[in-house]
């Protein structure tokens, strides 16, 4: 059954519309025909309130929730009516809050914050800031406006920038000795049954849009000025030289930066995050990482690191207290161990179509195992790239040589010809210099004693020997060579975490200048990464796709003569599937009801 309208045109040209309740009947062998069950009369004389009461009665009989007859509850009486006064995306925040509560993050934060009383709900404010990073990354000032006007955050109707800054200060105060991160991780690990036998660690850098680095000063020295909205003692603390120039992994050595370390599980779930001054070397941070994780008593853990951390001192430190490591080795460093492994004969074992492994043990290091990995597809690609580069080099060298020979056989007869010949010789010299300094081609060249450039055949042979290969070393006596290789490949999960921090969660630009606020900002991004990783793991979809679909679920506010009601839109099949996969209950149809 449905409401059917029909129209009739009067002789004076006006049109009258009629409303009736009808249903379709299918005649034998013919199309369906509309049959009027109950005429309701002219549209301009229709009893709208009576229809609403009828709809409400039907819905109550069917057992539907109060949202179906919201108009009756808020007083849509004759002469009144409902107006849509607000509509905000609600699905993304609802999913994140469901995971936040399900993983025990809210409970962990409340326990760490203690029994102190606050004028605002700090846990809700921190969740809102985390949701902002995941859904619409902005500055904290803009995040307060976003919370108040642009999104439906469960349990938080509005916020100010002062509340945002205060919540950040309390968060970093509570995270002393990583207490917040420890409580959150163990809550998540217990719920998800995370395997922490392998931990993957890597670092990155993030820069600041400023001309100079921080200058270290004594802690007692005051800092002039204050960040917008700051009202606590942190704003009057001394500088720490946190934003410093250093080796930039973002190719921005001209800007000061900080170093960020991230440990993740094999599933990509973040375990802990660290921040160091921007001039900190990768080689210097690993002992602290080892000590910090050992304090959590995670049990038997194999730490996986890349070539940037594989100094002998670091690897020895990772083996303390029964720990073990898997590390990448620098194959071009020319160390005796690497050369001995590469020279060792033996057959590779196939692990996957694009991965073969060969284990090598050396008498000079009996407590270590080397695993030489080969990727046939990568070897083919590297050989093709090198051959293309060598072809370009040979063509350019041949052109320069022929031009020099032509000039050598030409005798200038005038002063102008002499100047022209000199200019051409200088141009050829500049071409050689440009070829030698080329970032991709120069590596294959060497300069002879006469100053001419030739292809470095020894370098070509050495690189061909390494095509598609990488070398791993481990101290674990039990892992198979296949597990070592596959475990190292999972180090890409840490790199993917950094990519998501910088792109999806927009870690930068960072709008804070005080070290505690910068650390709190990184910690909020870490919490957001934790939530989106769990959502991705459970649904098998990327977070941008999840956020896009859930963003279409809105909370709509309707206002009538006797009050307001906030009601969510109908769930689509896709939205229901996402919430079901994440074990998050769908939002109630009515989220707020305020009689006048």
Coordinates of C-alpha atoms in Angstrom, one line a residue:
X1 CA 0.0 0.0 0.0
X2 CA 1.1 3.6 -0.6
X3 CA -0.2 7.1 -0.8
X4 CA -1.4 8.0 -4.3
X5 CA -2.0 11.4 -5.7
X6 CA -4.1 12.4 -8.7
X7 CA -5.0 15.7 -10.2
X8 CA -7.9 17.4 -12.0
X9 CA -7.9 20.6 -13.9
X10 CA -10.8 23.0 -13.4
X11 CA -12.4 25.1 -16.2
X12 CA -10.7 28.2 -14.8
X13 CA -7.3 26.6 -15.3
X14 CA -6.6 25.8 -11.7
X15 CA -5.5 22.3 -10.6
X16 CA -6.8 20.3 -7.7
X17 CA -4.9 17.4 -6.3
X18 CA -6.4 14.5 -4.4
X19 CA -4.8 12.0 -2.0
X20 CA -5.8 8.4 -1.5
X21 CA -4.5 5.1 0.0
X22 CA -4.1 2.6 -2.9
X23 CA -2.4 -0.6 -3.7
X24 CA -1.5 -2.3 -7.0
X25 CA -3.4 -5.4 -8.2
X26 CA -2.0 -7.5 -11.0
X27 CA -4.7 -8.5 -13.5
X28 CA -4.3 -12.0 -15.1
X29 CA -2.1 -11.7 -18.2
X30 CA -1.9 -8.0 -17.9
X31 CA 0.0 -5.2 -16.1
X32 CA -0.7 -4.2 -12.5
X33 CA -3.5 -1.7 -11.9
X34 CA -3.8 0.9 -9.1
X35 CA -6.8 0.3 -6.9
X36 CA -8.0 3.0 -4.5
X37 CA -8.7 1.6 -1.0
X38 CA -9.5 4.8 0.8
X39 CA -10.0 8.3 -0.6
X40 CA -8.5 11.0 1.7
X41 CA -9.9 14.0 -0.1
X42 CA -8.4 17.1 -1.5
X43 CA -4.7 17.8 -0.7
X44 CA -5.3 21.3 0.5
X45 CA -7.9 20.1 3.0
X46 CA -5.9 17.0 4.2
X47 CA -5.8 16.2 7.9
X48 CA -1.9 16.0 8.1
X49 CA -1.9 15.6 11.9
X50 CA -4.3 12.7 11.6
X51 CA -2.0 11.0 9.1
X52 CA 0.9 11.5 11.5
X53 CA -1.1 9.9 14.3
X54 CA -1.9 7.0 11.9
X55 CA 1.7 6.5 11.1
X56 CA 2.7 6.6 14.7
X57 CA -0.1 4.1 15.6
X58 CA 1.0 1.7 12.8
X59 CA 4.7 1.9 13.9
X60 CA 3.8 1.3 17.6
X61 CA 1.8 -1.7 16.5
X62 CA 4.8 -3.0 14.5
X63 CA 7.1 -2.5 17.5
X64 CA 9.3 0.1 15.8
X65 CA 11.3 2.5 18.0
X66 CA 10.2 6.0 18.9
X67 CA 12.2 7.5 16.1
X68 CA 9.6 6.4 13.5
X69 CA 6.9 8.7 15.0
X70 CA 9.3 11.4 16.1
X71 CA 6.9 14.0 14.6
X72 CA 4.2 13.1 17.1
X73 CA 6.6 13.2 20.0
X74 CA 7.9 16.7 19.3
X75 CA 4.5 18.1 18.7
X76 CA 3.9 18.4 15.0
X77 CA 0.4 19.7 15.5
X78 CA -1.9 21.4 13.0
X79 CA -0.4 24.8 12.1
X80 CA 3.1 23.6 13.3
X81 CA 5.5 21.2 11.6
X82 CA 9.1 19.8 11.7
X83 CA 12.1 21.7 10.5
X84 CA 15.5 20.3 9.9
X85 CA 17.8 22.5 11.9
X86 CA 21.0 20.5 11.9
X87 CA 22.7 17.6 10.1
X88 CA 26.1 16.2 10.9
X89 CA 28.2 13.2 9.9
X90 CA 28.0 10.6 12.7
X91 CA 29.1 7.2 11.3
X92 CA 32.8 7.6 11.5
X93 CA 32.9 9.0 15.1
X94 CA 30.4 6.3 16.1
X95 CA 32.6 3.5 14.9
X96 CA 35.8 5.0 16.4
X97 CA 34.0 5.5 19.7
X98 CA 32.8 1.9 19.6
X99 CA 36.3 0.7 19.1
X100 CA 37.6 3.1 21.7
X101 CA 35.3 1.7 24.4
X102 CA 35.6 -1.9 23.2
X103 CA 39.4 -1.8 23.4
X104 CA 39.3 -0.3 26.8
X105 CA 41.1 2.9 25.9
X106 CA 38.6 5.1 27.7
X107 CA 38.9 2.9 30.9
X108 CA 42.7 2.9 30.7
X109 CA 42.8 6.7 30.4
X110 CA 40.5 7.2 33.3
X111 CA 42.6 4.8 35.5
X112 CA 45.8 6.6 34.5
X113 CA 44.3 10.1 35.0
X114 CA 43.3 9.1 38.5
X115 CA 40.6 10.4 40.8
X116 CA 41.1 14.1 40.0
X117 CA 38.0 16.0 39.2
X118 CA 37.8 18.2 36.1
X119 CA 35.2 20.7 34.9
X120 CA 35.1 18.9 31.5
X121 CA 35.2 15.2 30.6
X122 CA 38.9 14.8 29.7
X123 CA 38.4 11.3 28.3
X124 CA 35.7 12.5 25.9
X125 CA 37.8 15.5 24.9
X126 CA 40.8 13.3 24.1
X127 CA 38.6 10.9 22.1
X128 CA 37.2 13.8 20.1
X129 CA 40.8 15.0 19.3
X130 CA 41.7 11.5 18.2
X131 CA 38.6 11.2 16.1
X132 CA 39.6 14.6 14.5
X133 CA 42.9 13.1 13.4
X134 CA 41.2 10.1 11.9
X135 CA 38.3 11.9 10.2
X136 CA 39.2 15.6 9.4
X137 CA 42.8 16.4 10.7
X138 CA 43.1 20.1 11.7
X139 CA 44.8 22.3 14.2
X140 CA 43.5 22.0 17.8
X141 CA 41.8 25.4 17.5
X142 CA 40.0 24.3 14.4
X143 CA 39.3 20.9 16.0
X144 CA 37.3 22.6 18.7
X145 CA 35.1 24.2 16.1
X146 CA 34.8 20.9 14.2
X147 CA 33.6 19.2 17.4
X148 CA 31.0 21.9 18.1
X149 CA 29.6 22.4 14.7
X150 CA 30.7 19.8 12.1
X151 CA 30.4 16.3 13.6
X152 CA 28.4 14.3 16.1
X153 CA 30.7 13.1 18.8
X154 CA 29.1 10.7 21.3
X155 CA 28.9 12.2 24.7
X156 CA 30.4 15.6 23.7
X157 CA 28.2 18.3 22.2
X158 CA 30.8 21.1 22.1
X159 CA 34.3 22.0 23.0
X160 CA 36.7 25.0 23.2
X161 CA 40.3 25.3 22.3
X162 CA 41.2 25.8 26.0
X163 CA 39.7 22.5 26.8
X164 CA 41.6 20.9 23.9
X165 CA 44.9 22.3 25.1
X166 CA 44.2 21.3 28.7
X167 CA 43.3 17.8 27.7
X168 CA 46.6 17.5 25.8
X169 CA 48.6 18.7 28.8
X170 CA 46.9 16.2 31.1
X171 CA 47.5 13.4 28.6
X172 CA 51.2 14.0 28.4
X173 CA 51.4 14.4 32.2
X174 CA 49.6 11.1 32.6
X175 CA 51.9 9.4 30.0
X176 CA 55.0 9.9 32.2
X177 CA 57.1 6.7 31.7
X178 CA 54.6 5.8 28.9
X179 CA 51.9 4.8 31.4
X180 CA 49.1 5.7 29.0
X181 CA 50.7 3.8 26.2
X182 CA 51.3 0.8 28.4
X183 CA 47.7 0.7 29.7
X184 CA 46.3 1.1 26.3
X185 CA 48.5 -1.5 24.6
X186 CA 47.8 -4.2 27.2
X187 CA 44.1 -3.6 27.1
X188 CA 44.2 -4.0 23.3
X189 CA 46.6 -7.0 23.4
X190 CA 44.3 -8.9 25.8
X191 CA 41.2 -8.2 23.7
X192 CA 42.7 -8.9 20.3
X193 CA 45.0 -11.7 21.5
X194 CA 47.9 -10.0 19.8
X195 CA 51.1 -11.9 19.2
X196 CA 54.1 -9.9 20.4
X197 CA 56.8 -12.5 19.6
X198 CA 58.0 -10.2 16.8
X199 CA 58.2 -6.5 17.3
X200 CA 59.1 -4.2 14.4
X201 CA 60.8 -0.9 15.0
X202 CA 61.7 2.0 12.7
X203 CA 62.1 5.8 12.9
X204 CA 61.1 8.7 10.7
X205 CA 61.3 12.5 11.0
X206 CA 58.7 15.2 10.7
X207 CA 59.7 18.8 10.0
X208 CA 58.4 22.2 11.2
X209 CA 57.6 25.2 9.0
X210 CA 60.0 27.6 10.8
X211 CA 63.3 29.2 9.9
X212 CA 65.4 28.3 12.9
X213 CA 65.8 25.4 15.3
X214 CA 65.2 25.5 19.0
X215 CA 68.1 26.7 21.1
X216 CA 68.7 24.7 24.3
X217 CA 68.3 26.8 27.4
X218 CA 68.2 26.0 31.1
X219 CA 64.9 24.6 32.3
X220 CA 64.5 27.5 34.7
X221 CA 64.7 30.2 32.0
X222 CA 61.3 31.6 31.1
X223 CA 60.0 31.4 27.5
X224 CA 58.4 34.6 26.3
X225 CA 54.8 34.3 25.0
X226 CA 52.4 31.5 25.2
X227 CA 50.5 29.2 22.8
X228 CA 46.9 30.2 22.1
X229 CA 44.5 29.0 24.7
X230 CA 47.3 27.9 27.2
X231 CA 46.5 28.4 30.8
X232 CA 48.9 26.1 32.7
X233 CA 52.5 26.0 33.9
X234 CA 53.7 24.1 30.8
X235 CA 53.6 27.3 28.8
X236 CA 56.2 29.0 31.1
X237 CA 58.7 26.2 31.0
X238 CA 62.1 26.4 29.5
X239 CA 63.0 25.3 25.9
X240 CA 64.6 22.0 25.4
X241 CA 66.1 22.2 21.9
X242 CA 63.5 19.7 20.7
X243 CA 63.1 21.0 17.1
X244 CA 66.6 20.6 15.7
X245 CA 68.3 20.3 12.3
X246 CA 69.3 16.7 11.5
X247 CA 69.2 14.0 8.8
X248 CA 65.8 14.5 7.2
X249 CA 63.9 11.4 6.0
X250 CA 61.4 13.8 4.3
X251 CA 64.2 15.4 2.2
X252 CA 63.8 18.7 4.0
X253 CA 67.2 19.3 5.6
X254 CA 66.5 23.0 5.5
X255 CA 63.9 22.8 8.2
X256 CA 64.1 21.8 11.9
X257 CA 62.6 18.5 12.8
X258 CA 61.9 15.9 15.5
X259 CA 62.6 12.1 15.3
X260 CA 59.7 9.7 15.8
X261 CA 60.1 6.0 16.6
X262 CA 57.3 3.4 16.2
X263 CA 57.1 -0.2 17.3
X264 CA 54.3 -2.3 15.8
X265 CA 53.2 -6.0 15.9
X266 CA 53.3 -8.3 12.9
X267 CA 49.6 -7.3 12.2
X268 CA 50.6 -3.6 12.1
X269 CA 49.0 -2.8 15.5
X270 CA 51.1 0.1 17.0
X271 CA 52.7 -0.9 20.4
X272 CA 54.5 2.3 21.4
X273 CA 55.7 5.6 20.1
X274 CA 58.8 7.7 21.0
X275 CA 59.9 11.2 20.2
X276 CA 63.5 12.6 20.2
X277 CA 65.2 15.8 19.3
X278 CA 65.7 16.3 15.5
X279 CA 69.4 15.8 15.6
X280 CA 69.2 12.3 17.2
X281 CA 71.0 9.5 15.3
X282 CA 69.2 6.2 14.7
X283 CA 72.1 4.4 16.1
X284 CA 71.6 6.1 19.5
X285 CA 68.0 5.3 20.2
X286 CA 67.9 1.5 20.1
X287 CA 69.2 1.0 23.6
X288 CA 66.4 3.2 25.0
X289 CA 63.8 1.3 22.9
X290 CA 65.0 -2.0 24.2
X291 CA 65.0 -0.9 27.9
X292 CA 61.5 0.7 27.6
X293 CA 60.0 -2.4 26.1
X294 CA 61.8 -4.7 28.5
X295 CA 60.1 -2.8 31.4
X296 CA 56.7 -3.9 30.0
X297 CA 57.7 -7.6 30.4
X298 CA 56.4 -8.7 27.1
X299 CA 58.0 -12.1 27.3
X300 CA 60.2 -13.5 24.6
X301 CA 60.5 -10.9 21.9
X302 CA 62.5 -10.8 18.7
X303 CA 63.1 -7.2 17.6
X304 CA 63.2 -6.6 13.9
X305 CA 65.1 -3.5 12.6
X306 CA 66.5 -2.4 9.3
X307 CA 70.0 -1.7 8.2
X308 CA 70.1 1.8 9.9
X309 CA 70.2 0.2 13.3
X310 CA 72.5 -2.8 12.7
X311 CA 75.7 -1.6 14.4
X312 CA 77.5 -4.2 16.4
X313 CA 76.8 -2.3 19.6
X314 CA 73.1 -2.1 19.0
X315 CA 72.7 -5.7 18.0
X316 CA 74.6 -6.8 21.2
X317 CA 72.3 -4.6 23.3
X318 CA 69.2 -6.2 21.7
X319 CA 70.4 -9.6 23.0
X320 CA 70.4 -8.6 26.6
X321 CA 68.1 -10.4 29.0
X322 CA 67.5 -13.2 26.6
X323 CA 66.3 -11.0 23.7
X324 CA 67.0 -11.7 20.0
X325 CA 66.9 -9.7 16.8
X326 CA 66.5 -9.9 13.1
X327 CA 68.4 -7.1 11.3
X328 CA 69.2 -6.1 7.8
X329 CA 72.9 -6.0 6.8
X330 CA 74.6 -3.4 4.7
X331 CA 75.7 -5.4 1.7
X332 CA 77.8 -2.6 0.2
X333 CA 79.8 -1.9 3.3
X334 CA 82.5 -4.4 2.4
X335 CA 82.6 -6.0 5.9
X336 CA 84.4 -9.4 6.1
X337 CA 81.2 -11.2 7.3
X338 CA 79.2 -9.9 4.3
X339 CA 81.8 -10.8 1.8
X340 CA 82.2 -14.3 3.3
X341 CA 78.4 -14.9 3.1
X342 CA 78.2 -13.7 -0.5
X343 CA 81.1 -15.9 -1.5
X344 CA 79.6 -19.0 0.1
X345 CA 78.2 -21.5 -2.3
X346 CA 74.8 -23.2 -1.7
X347 CA 71.3 -23.8 -3.1
X348 CA 68.5 -21.4 -2.5
X349 CA 65.1 -22.7 -1.1
X350 CA 61.9 -21.4 -2.7
X351 CA 59.6 -19.6 -0.1
X352 CA 57.3 -17.7 -2.5
X353 CA 57.3 -17.0 -6.2
X354 CA 59.3 -13.8 -5.6
X355 CA 61.4 -15.0 -2.6
X356 CA 64.2 -17.5 -2.3
X357 CA 66.4 -17.9 0.8
X358 CA 69.7 -19.5 1.7
X359 CA 71.0 -19.8 5.2
X360 CA 74.8 -19.4 5.9
X361 CA 76.6 -20.0 9.2
X362 CA 80.2 -18.7 9.7
X363 CA 82.8 -20.2 12.0
X364 CA 83.9 -16.6 13.0
X365 CA 80.4 -15.9 14.4
X366 CA 78.9 -19.2 15.6
X367 CA 76.1 -17.5 17.6
X368 CA 74.7 -15.7 14.5
X369 CA 72.9 -16.9 11.5
X370 CA 72.9 -15.1 8.1
X371 CA 70.0 -15.5 5.7
X372 CA 70.6 -14.4 2.1
X373 CA 67.4 -13.6 0.3
X374 CA 66.9 -13.3 -3.5
X375 CA 63.9 -11.8 -5.4
X376 CA 64.1 -12.9 -9.1
X377 CA 61.6 -10.2 -10.2
X378 CA 63.6 -7.5 -8.5
X379 CA 66.8 -8.9 -10.0
X380 CA 65.4 -8.6 -13.5
X381 CA 64.1 -5.1 -12.8
X382 CA 67.5 -3.9 -11.4
X383 CA 69.4 -5.4 -14.3
X384 CA 67.1 -3.7 -16.8
X385 CA 67.4 -0.3 -15.1
X386 CA 71.2 -0.6 -15.0
X387 CA 71.4 -1.5 -18.6
X388 CA 69.2 1.4 -19.6
X389 CA 71.4 3.8 -17.6
X390 CA 74.6 2.3 -19.2
X391 CA 73.1 2.8 -22.6
X392 CA 72.5 6.5 -21.9
X393 CA 76.0 6.9 -20.5
X394 CA 77.6 5.2 -23.6
X395 CA 75.6 7.3 -26.0
X396 CA 76.5 10.6 -24.2
X397 CA 80.2 9.6 -23.9
X398 CA 80.3 8.7 -27.6
X399 CA 78.7 12.1 -28.5
X400 CA 81.3 14.0 -26.4
X401 CA 84.2 12.0 -27.9
X402 CA 83.1 12.6 -31.5
X403 CA 82.6 16.3 -30.8
X404 CA 86.1 16.5 -29.3
X405 CA 87.6 14.6 -32.3
X406 CA 85.9 17.0 -34.7
X407 CA 87.2 20.0 -32.9
X408 CA 90.7 18.5 -32.7
X409 CA 90.9 18.3 -36.5
X410 CA 89.5 21.8 -37.1
X411 CA 92.1 24.6 -37.2
X412 CA 90.5 28.0 -36.5
X413 CA 91.5 30.7 -39.0
X414 CA 90.0 33.7 -37.4
X415 CA 89.7 35.1 -33.9
X416 CA 86.0 34.5 -33.9
X417 CA 86.5 30.9 -34.9
X418 CA 89.0 30.5 -32.0
X419 CA 86.5 31.9 -29.5
X420 CA 83.8 29.6 -30.9
X421 CA 86.1 26.6 -30.6
X422 CA 86.9 27.5 -27.0
X423 CA 83.3 27.9 -26.2
X424 CA 82.5 24.5 -27.6
X425 CA 85.3 22.8 -25.7
X426 CA 84.0 24.4 -22.5
X427 CA 80.5 23.2 -23.3
X428 CA 81.8 19.6 -23.7
X429 CA 83.7 19.9 -20.4
X430 CA 80.5 21.0 -18.7
X431 CA 78.6 18.1 -20.2
X432 CA 81.1 15.7 -18.8
X433 CA 80.9 17.3 -15.4
X434 CA 77.1 17.2 -15.5
X435 CA 77.2 13.5 -16.4
X436 CA 79.7 12.7 -13.6
X437 CA 77.5 14.5 -11.0
X438 CA 74.2 13.1 -12.3
X439 CA 72.4 11.4 -9.3
X440 CA 71.5 8.3 -11.3
X441 CA 74.2 8.0 -13.9
X442 CA 77.3 9.2 -12.1
X443 CA 77.6 6.1 -9.9
X444 CA 78.5 4.0 -13.0
X445 CA 81.4 6.3 -14.1
X446 CA 85.1 6.7 -13.1
X447 CA 87.6 9.4 -14.1
X448 CA 90.8 8.3 -15.7
X449 CA 94.2 10.0 -15.0
X450 CA 93.8 12.1 -18.1
X451 CA 90.5 13.4 -16.8
X452 CA 88.2 11.6 -19.2
X453 CA 85.1 9.7 -18.0
X454 CA 84.7 5.9 -18.7
X455 CA 82.2 3.3 -17.5
X456 CA 83.3 1.7 -14.2
X457 CA 83.2 -1.9 -15.2
X458 CA 84.2 -3.1 -11.8
X459 CA 81.3 -1.3 -10.2
X460 CA 78.9 -2.7 -12.8
X461 CA 80.1 -6.3 -12.0
X462 CA 79.8 -5.7 -8.2
X463 CA 76.3 -4.4 -8.5
X464 CA 75.2 -7.2 -10.8
X465 CA 76.3 -9.6 -8.1
X466 CA 73.8 -8.0 -5.7
X467 CA 70.8 -7.8 -8.0
X468 CA 67.6 -8.7 -6.2
X469 CA 69.4 -9.7 -3.0
X470 CA 69.3 -8.6 0.6
X471 CA 71.1 -10.0 3.6
X472 CA 69.6 -10.6 7.1
X473 CA 71.3 -11.6 10.3
X474 CA 69.6 -13.1 13.4
X475 CA 70.6 -14.2 16.8
X476 CA 67.5 -16.4 17.2
X477 CA 68.5 -20.1 17.1
X478 CA 64.9 -21.4 16.6
X479 CA 63.4 -19.4 13.8
X480 CA 63.6 -21.0 10.4
X481 CA 65.3 -19.2 7.5
X482 CA 61.9 -18.8 5.9
X483 CA 60.4 -17.2 9.1
X484 CA 63.4 -14.8 9.3
X485 CA 62.9 -13.6 5.8
X486 CA 59.1 -13.3 6.0
X487 CA 59.4 -11.6 9.5
X488 CA 61.7 -9.0 8.0
X489 CA 59.4 -8.3 5.2
X490 CA 56.7 -7.5 7.8
X491 CA 58.9 -4.5 8.7
X492 CA 56.9 -2.8 6.0
X493 CA 54.1 -2.5 8.5
X494 CA 56.1 0.0 10.5
X495 CA 56.8 2.0 7.3
X496 CA 53.1 1.8 6.4
X497 CA 52.3 3.2 9.8
X498 CA 54.5 6.2 9.1
X499 CA 52.9 6.7 5.8
X500 CA 49.5 6.8 7.3
X501 CA 50.6 9.1 10.1
X502 CA 51.9 11.6 7.6
X503 CA 49.1 11.2 5.0
X504 CA 45.8 9.9 6.3
X505 CA 46.2 11.3 9.9
X506 CA 48.2 14.4 8.7
X507 CA 50.8 14.4 11.4
X508 CA 52.2 17.6 10.0
X509 CA 52.0 20.5 9.8
X510 CA 52.4 20.6 13.6
X511 CA 51.0 23.9 15.1
X512 CA 52.7 23.5 18.5
X513 CA 56.0 24.9 19.7
X514 CA 56.3 23.6 23.2
X515 CA 57.8 20.1 23.6
X516 CA 55.0 18.7 25.8
X517 CA 52.4 19.8 23.3
X518 CA 54.4 18.3 20.4
X519 CA 54.6 15.0 22.3
X520 CA 50.9 15.1 23.0
X521 CA 50.1 15.7 19.4
X522 CA 52.2 12.7 18.3
X523 CA 50.5 10.6 21.0
X524 CA 47.0 11.6 19.7
X525 CA 48.1 10.5 16.2
X526 CA 49.4 7.2 17.6
X527 CA 46.0 6.5 19.3
X528 CA 44.2 7.4 16.0
X529 CA 46.5 5.0 14.1
X530 CA 45.7 2.2 16.6
X531 CA 41.9 2.7 16.0
X532 CA 42.1 2.7 12.3
X533 CA 44.5 -0.3 12.2
X534 CA 42.0 -2.3 14.2
X535 CA 39.1 -1.2 11.9
X536 CA 41.1 -2.2 8.8
X537 CA 42.1 -5.5 10.3
X538 CA 38.5 -6.5 11.1
X539 CA 36.9 -5.2 7.9
X540 CA 39.6 -5.9 5.3
X541 CA 39.1 -2.4 3.9
X542 CA 41.3 0.7 4.0
X543 CA 40.5 3.4 6.4
X544 CA 39.8 6.1 3.7
X545 CA 37.1 3.8 2.2
X546 CA 35.6 3.1 5.7
X547 CA 35.5 6.8 6.6
X548 CA 33.9 7.7 3.3
X549 CA 31.1 5.1 3.7
X550 CA 30.4 5.9 7.3
X551 CA 30.5 9.6 6.6
X552 CA 27.2 9.2 4.8
X553 CA 25.5 8.2 8.1
X554 CA 24.2 11.5 9.5
X555 CA 22.6 12.6 12.8
X556 CA 19.7 14.9 11.8
X557 CA 18.1 17.3 14.2
X558 CA 14.4 18.1 13.8
X559 CA 12.7 21.0 15.5
X560 CA 9.0 21.3 16.2
X561 CA 6.7 23.5 18.3
X562 CA 7.2 21.3 21.4
X563 CA 10.9 20.4 21.2
X564 CA 13.7 18.9 19.2
X565 CA 14.7 15.4 18.4
X566 CA 18.0 14.1 16.9
X567 CA 17.6 11.0 14.7
X568 CA 20.2 9.1 12.6
X569 CA 19.6 8.2 9.0
X570 CA 18.8 4.7 7.9
X571 CA 21.9 2.4 7.8
X572 CA 22.9 1.2 4.4
X573 CA 24.0 -2.3 3.7
X574 CA 27.7 -1.2 3.6
X575 CA 27.5 0.7 6.8
X576 CA 25.7 -2.2 8.6
X577 CA 28.4 -4.6 7.4
X578 CA 31.3 -2.4 8.7
X579 CA 29.7 -2.0 12.1
X580 CA 29.0 -5.7 12.3
X581 CA 32.6 -6.7 11.3
X582 CA 33.9 -4.4 14.0
X583 CA 31.5 -5.8 16.6
X584 CA 30.1 -2.3 17.2
X585 CA 26.4 -1.9 17.8
X586 CA 24.5 0.4 15.3
X587 CA 23.6 3.8 16.7
X588 CA 20.0 4.2 18.1
X589 CA 17.5 5.7 15.8
X590 CA 16.9 8.5 18.4
X591 CA 20.0 9.9 19.9
X592 CA 18.5 12.9 21.7
X593 CA 15.0 14.1 22.6
X594 CA 14.4 17.5 24.2
X595 CA 10.8 18.5 24.8
X596 CA 10.2 22.2 24.9

